[in-house]
Amino acid sequence: MNDDSINYVLDNYKGVRRDRALKIISGQLKETDLEFKQYVKNELVRDRKTIIEQYKNIEGLHEVRKACEREYKYYEKINDVVNKAEFQLNISEVDKLAKEILRIIATLGEHFIDVLSLNILEEHDVCQLLNINWKIFKNNKQAYIKQFGEKDKLVYKVISVMGPEYRYRKGRMKEIYDCPKYEMPVYWAMNERIMQEVDNNKELKKLADEAFEKLFPDVKTYRVVKDLEGNVIKVVEETEKSSSESN
C-alpha cells in the first residue's frame, strides 16, 4: 500500500468516503464490487461540482479583466504611465490565475476520461451522473457506432452524444455551443484536457490541423500576433504566416 495515499485519505476524507477509499487502496474492494462503483460515482459527482465552480470563477475573472482593461485604456489615453503599468500588471495576474484554474479543470477532465475509459460504470449510471437523457443517449450512440464503429471505451460514446443531447434538451443552437461552459462542465473539462495534449504535442497538433482543413476546406484559420508584453497587436490568416516564412 502507498503510505502517502493512505495519509492523504486519513487527513482529507471523512466517514464512508474515507472507509471506501482505504478499502480500495488496500485492495479489499475490486472494480466489479458495487461499493467500489458507488465510490467512483460519488467522486465524479464531487469533481463535476468542482468543475462548475471553477468555470464560474473563470467567468468572474473575465469580468475583472474587462474592468482592468477599461482602466488600462483610460490611463493609456491620458498618458499616466504609473497607473497604466499597475493595471497591466493586474491583467497579467488575472490571466495567470485563469490559466491555473484551467489547469485544474483539465486535470479533473483527465480524471473523467480515465474513469470512463476503464468502463467501471454502466452507461445508464454515467448518463445519470452527467445529466444526459438515457433515451437520447441510446439513439445518438447508435448513430455514433454507425459512423465510427463500436468502441470499447465509454468515454468515446459520452463525448459524442453530450453536446447534441444538451442542445436538444435546452433548445440551443445546433451549429455552436452558445452556453456558459459550466452548463456542460464535464464535456468542456474533457475537451480542455484533450486540447492541452494537442497543443503540447506537435505531431498531434499537426494531425488535428490537417483533419480540420480536410473537414472544413473553405474555413479560414487565423493566428494571433503578440508583442513582447503579451498584447495582441494583430490577427492574421495562416496563409500570411506561410508566405512570410517563405520570404
GROMACS .gro file of C-alpha atoms in nm:
model
  247
    1MET     CA    1   0.000   0.000   0.000
    2ASN     CA    2   0.108   0.357  -0.070
    3ASP     CA    3   0.166   0.535   0.263
    4ASP     CA    4   0.128   0.879   0.102
    5SER     CA    5  -0.213   0.785  -0.037
    6ILE     CA    6  -0.325   0.648   0.298
    7ASN     CA    7  -0.211   0.959   0.483
    8TYR     CA    8  -0.384   1.183   0.230
    9VAL     CA    9  -0.712   0.993   0.272
   10LEU     CA   10  -0.686   1.000   0.652
   11ASP     CA   11  -0.617   1.374   0.652
   12ASN     CA   12  -0.878   1.480   0.396
   13TYR     CA   13  -1.160   1.225   0.382
   14LYS     CA   14  -1.430   1.151   0.637
   15GLY     CA   15  -1.689   0.885   0.714
   16VAL     CA   16  -1.796   0.639   0.445
   17ARG     CA   17  -1.583   0.814   0.183
   18ARG     CA   18  -1.269   0.756   0.388
   19ASP     CA   19  -1.358   0.393   0.465
   20ARG     CA   20  -1.422   0.310   0.099
   21ALA     CA   21  -1.107   0.487  -0.018
   22LEU     CA   22  -0.896   0.289   0.229
   23LYS     CA   23  -1.058  -0.036   0.117
   24ILE     CA   24  -0.973   0.047  -0.245
   25ILE     CA   25  -0.613   0.138  -0.161
   26SER     CA   26  -0.569  -0.184   0.038
   27GLY     CA   27  -0.721  -0.394  -0.240
   28GLN     CA   28  -1.024  -0.503  -0.037
   29LEU     CA   29  -1.256  -0.355  -0.299
   30LYS     CA   30  -1.236  -0.450  -0.667
   31GLU     CA   31  -1.368  -0.263  -0.970
   32THR     CA   32  -1.653  -0.512  -1.001
   33ASP     CA   33  -1.777  -0.452  -0.645
   34LEU     CA   34  -2.088  -0.235  -0.608
   35GLU     CA   35  -1.926  -0.043  -0.323
   36PHE     CA   36  -1.630   0.039  -0.549
   37LYS     CA   37  -1.864   0.163  -0.822
   38GLN     CA   38  -2.058   0.375  -0.573
   39TYR     CA   39  -1.735   0.533  -0.452
   40VAL     CA   40  -1.638   0.619  -0.810
   41LYS     CA   41  -1.980   0.772  -0.879
   42ASN     CA   42  -1.963   0.985  -0.567
   43GLU     CA   43  -1.616   1.109  -0.659
   44LEU     CA   44  -1.730   1.202  -1.009
   45VAL     CA   45  -2.021   1.398  -0.863
   46ARG     CA   46  -1.774   1.592  -0.647
   47ASP     CA   47  -1.547   1.654  -0.944
   48ARG     CA   48  -1.838   1.776  -1.155
   49LYS     CA   49  -1.939   2.026  -0.887
   50THR     CA   50  -1.580   2.147  -0.864
   51ILE     CA   51  -1.560   2.195  -1.241
   52ILE     CA   52  -1.881   2.400  -1.237
   53GLU     CA   53  -1.744   2.619  -0.958
   54GLN     CA   54  -1.414   2.670  -1.139
   55TYR     CA   55  -1.581   2.766  -1.467
   56LYS     CA   56  -1.791   3.020  -1.278
   57ASN     CA   57  -1.470   3.151  -1.120
   58ILE     CA   58  -1.325   3.199  -1.469
   59GLU     CA   59  -1.634   3.392  -1.576
   60GLY     CA   60  -1.581   3.617  -1.275
   61LEU     CA   61  -1.218   3.667  -1.372
   62HIS     CA   62  -1.324   3.762  -1.724
   63GLU     CA   63  -1.535   4.043  -1.578
   64VAL     CA   64  -1.243   4.157  -1.362
   65ARG     CA   65  -1.017   4.154  -1.667
   66LYS     CA   66  -1.263   4.365  -1.867
   67ALA     CA   67  -1.271   4.622  -1.587
   68CYS     CA   68  -0.890   4.628  -1.571
   69GLU     CA   69  -0.869   4.669  -1.948
   70ARG     CA   70  -1.103   4.970  -1.934
   71GLU     CA   71  -0.883   5.132  -1.668
   72TYR     CA   72  -0.568   5.044  -1.862
   73LYS     CA   73  -0.702   5.210  -2.179
   74TYR     CA   74  -0.811   5.516  -1.983
   75TYR     CA   75  -0.468   5.569  -1.825
   76GLU     CA   76  -0.303   5.497  -2.158
   77LYS     CA   77  -0.516   5.768  -2.315
   78ILE     CA   78  -0.416   6.031  -2.056
   79ASN     CA   79  -0.055   5.907  -2.061
   80ASP     CA   80  -0.049   5.809  -1.691
   81VAL     CA   81   0.243   5.566  -1.703
   82VAL     CA   82   0.229   5.460  -1.337
   83ASN     CA   83  -0.139   5.362  -1.324
   84LYS     CA   84  -0.118   5.212  -1.672
   85ALA     CA   85   0.163   4.983  -1.556
   86GLU     CA   86  -0.034   4.888  -1.244
   87PHE     CA   87  -0.338   4.777  -1.442
   88GLN     CA   88  -0.120   4.598  -1.695
   89LEU     CA   89   0.020   4.401  -1.401
   90ASN     CA   90  -0.333   4.334  -1.275
   91ILE     CA   91  -0.434   4.198  -1.614
   92SER     CA   92  -0.129   3.973  -1.616
   93GLU     CA   93  -0.215   3.839  -1.269
   94VAL     CA   94  -0.575   3.770  -1.373
   95ASP     CA   95  -0.451   3.582  -1.681
   96LYS     CA   96  -0.217   3.371  -1.468
   97LEU     CA   97  -0.496   3.284  -1.227
   98ALA     CA   98  -0.732   3.192  -1.511
   99LYS     CA   99  -0.461   2.973  -1.663
  100GLU     CA  100  -0.411   2.794  -1.331
  101ILE     CA  101  -0.785   2.735  -1.299
  102LEU     CA  102  -0.792   2.587  -1.650
  103ARG     CA  103  -0.509   2.356  -1.548
  104ILE     CA  104  -0.719   2.235  -1.255
  105ILE     CA  105  -1.020   2.186  -1.482
  106ALA     CA  106  -0.808   1.992  -1.733
  107THR     CA  107  -0.680   1.767  -1.453
  108LEU     CA  108  -1.037   1.689  -1.350
  109GLY     CA  109  -1.125   1.635  -1.715
  110GLU     CA  110  -0.843   1.383  -1.738
  111HIS     CA  111  -0.988   1.207  -1.434
  112PHE     CA  112  -1.322   1.171  -1.612
  113ILE     CA  113  -1.150   1.044  -1.926
  114ASP     CA  114  -0.955   0.786  -1.725
  115VAL     CA  115  -1.257   0.662  -1.532
  116LEU     CA  116  -1.483   0.641  -1.837
  117SER     CA  117  -1.208   0.467  -2.033
  118LEU     CA  118  -1.190   0.193  -1.770
  119ASN     CA  119  -1.559   0.104  -1.820
  120ILE     CA  120  -1.610   0.080  -1.444
  121LEU     CA  121  -1.959   0.228  -1.464
  122GLU     CA  122  -2.259   0.127  -1.671
  123GLU     CA  123  -2.388   0.358  -1.942
  124HIS     CA  124  -2.708   0.442  -1.754
  125ASP     CA  125  -2.504   0.531  -1.442
  126VAL     CA  126  -2.292   0.772  -1.643
  127CYS     CA  127  -2.598   0.931  -1.803
  128GLN     CA  128  -2.748   0.984  -1.459
  129LEU     CA  129  -2.426   1.136  -1.328
  130LEU     CA  130  -2.378   1.371  -1.622
  131ASN     CA  131  -2.746   1.465  -1.657
  132ILE     CA  132  -2.778   1.304  -2.001
  133ASN     CA  133  -3.118   1.178  -2.115
  134TRP     CA  134  -3.091   0.798  -2.137
  135LYS     CA  135  -3.321   0.765  -2.440
  136ILE     CA  136  -3.138   1.035  -2.634
  137PHE     CA  137  -2.806   0.881  -2.537
  138LYS     CA  138  -2.907   0.543  -2.681
  139ASN     CA  139  -3.031   0.699  -3.005
  140ASN     CA  140  -2.719   0.911  -3.053
  141LYS     CA  141  -2.495   0.623  -2.956
  142GLN     CA  142  -2.634   0.414  -3.239
  143ALA     CA  143  -2.562   0.693  -3.485
  144TYR     CA  144  -2.208   0.719  -3.346
  145ILE     CA  145  -2.149   0.345  -3.381
  146LYS     CA  146  -2.280   0.354  -3.737
  147GLN     CA  147  -2.041   0.635  -3.829
  148PHE     CA  148  -1.728   0.542  -3.637
  149GLY     CA  149  -1.769   0.175  -3.545
  150GLU     CA  150  -1.815   0.035  -3.196
  151LYS     CA  151  -1.562   0.141  -2.935
  152ASP     CA  152  -1.491  -0.042  -2.611
  153LYS     CA  153  -1.434   0.275  -2.412
  154LEU     CA  154  -1.738   0.454  -2.279
  155VAL     CA  155  -1.563   0.791  -2.300
  156TYR     CA  156  -1.594   0.791  -2.681
  157LYS     CA  157  -1.969   0.742  -2.661
  158VAL     CA  158  -2.018   1.002  -2.391
  159ILE     CA  159  -1.823   1.273  -2.573
  160SER     CA  160  -2.005   1.201  -2.897
  161VAL     CA  161  -2.354   1.244  -2.750
  162MET     CA  162  -2.305   1.502  -2.475
  163GLY     CA  163  -2.321   1.808  -2.699
  164PRO     CA  164  -2.614   1.703  -2.921
  165GLU     CA  165  -2.811   1.590  -2.615
  166TYR     CA  166  -2.756   1.921  -2.442
  167ARG     CA  167  -2.866   2.117  -2.747
  168TYR     CA  168  -3.179   1.903  -2.778
  169ARG     CA  169  -3.272   1.945  -2.413
  170LYS     CA  170  -3.201   2.317  -2.388
  171GLY     CA  171  -3.317   2.413  -2.736
  172ARG     CA  172  -2.979   2.566  -2.810
  173MET     CA  173  -2.829   2.647  -3.149
  174LYS     CA  174  -2.727   2.341  -3.348
  175GLU     CA  175  -2.412   2.475  -3.509
  176ILE     CA  176  -2.234   2.608  -3.198
  177TYR     CA  177  -2.238   2.584  -2.820
  178ASP     CA  178  -2.388   2.916  -2.714
  179CYS     CA  179  -2.397   2.833  -2.343
  180PRO     CA  180  -2.176   2.905  -2.042
  181LYS     CA  181  -1.922   2.628  -2.001
  182TYR     CA  182  -2.049   2.548  -1.652
  183GLU     CA  183  -2.371   2.421  -1.812
  184MET     CA  184  -2.169   2.147  -1.987
  185PRO     CA  185  -1.890   2.111  -1.728
  186VAL     CA  186  -1.768   1.758  -1.793
  187TYR     CA  187  -1.775   1.796  -2.171
  188TRP     CA  188  -1.564   2.111  -2.159
  189ALA     CA  189  -1.330   1.977  -1.892
  190MET     CA  190  -1.250   1.671  -2.103
  191ASN     CA  191  -1.218   1.894  -2.408
  192GLU     CA  192  -0.978   2.120  -2.216
  193ARG     CA  193  -0.755   1.823  -2.133
  194ILE     CA  194  -0.762   1.693  -2.489
  195MET     CA  195  -0.678   2.035  -2.635
  196GLN     CA  196  -0.391   2.081  -2.390
  197GLU     CA  197  -0.249   1.750  -2.505
  198VAL     CA  198  -0.286   1.855  -2.869
  199ASP     CA  199  -0.117   2.190  -2.802
  200ASN     CA  200   0.172   2.024  -2.619
  201ASN     CA  201   0.226   1.758  -2.885
  202LYS     CA  202   0.343   1.893  -3.222
  203GLU     CA  203   0.255   1.573  -3.405
  204LEU     CA  204  -0.098   1.567  -3.263
  205LYS     CA  205  -0.142   1.936  -3.339
  206LYS     CA  206  -0.035   1.882  -3.699
  207LEU     CA  207  -0.278   1.591  -3.737
  208ALA     CA  208  -0.559   1.796  -3.582
  209ASP     CA  209  -0.489   2.089  -3.817
  210GLU     CA  210  -0.482   1.858  -4.118
  211ALA     CA  211  -0.809   1.694  -4.014
  212PHE     CA  212  -0.973   2.035  -3.968
  213GLU     CA  213  -0.859   2.153  -4.311
  214LYS     CA  214  -0.988   1.832  -4.467
  215LEU     CA  215  -1.329   1.861  -4.300
  216PHE     CA  216  -1.363   2.238  -4.348
  217PRO     CA  217  -1.158   2.333  -4.657
  218ASP     CA  218  -1.336   2.666  -4.706
  219VAL     CA  219  -1.298   2.789  -4.347
  220LYS     CA  220  -1.018   3.040  -4.297
  221THR     CA  221  -0.792   2.990  -3.995
  222TYR     CA  222  -0.619   3.269  -3.810
  223ARG     CA  223  -0.337   3.320  -3.564
  224VAL     CA  224  -0.276   3.591  -3.307
  225VAL     CA  225   0.041   3.802  -3.317
  226LYS     CA  226   0.151   3.941  -2.979
  227ASP     CA  227   0.419   4.185  -2.870
  228LEU     CA  228   0.682   4.112  -2.602
  229GLU     CA  229   0.438   4.211  -2.327
  230GLY     CA  230   0.178   3.964  -2.448
  231ASN     CA  231  -0.054   4.223  -2.600
  232VAL     CA  232  -0.239   4.129  -2.919
  233ILE     CA  233  -0.121   4.355  -3.198
  234LYS     CA  234  -0.293   4.190  -3.494
  235VAL     CA  235  -0.477   3.883  -3.617
  236VAL     CA  236  -0.367   3.734  -3.948
  237GLU     CA  237  -0.469   3.446  -4.170
  238GLU     CA  238  -0.249   3.137  -4.152
  239THR     CA  239  -0.169   3.182  -4.522
  240GLU     CA  240   0.002   3.509  -4.434
  241LYS     CA  241   0.225   3.319  -4.192
  242SER     CA  242   0.327   3.074  -4.461
  243SER     CA  243   0.414   3.346  -4.711
  244SER     CA  244   0.616   3.545  -4.455
  245GLU     CA  245   0.815   3.239  -4.355
  246SER     CA  246   0.899   3.162  -4.716
  247ASN     CA  247   1.044   3.512  -4.775
   0.00000   0.00000   0.00000
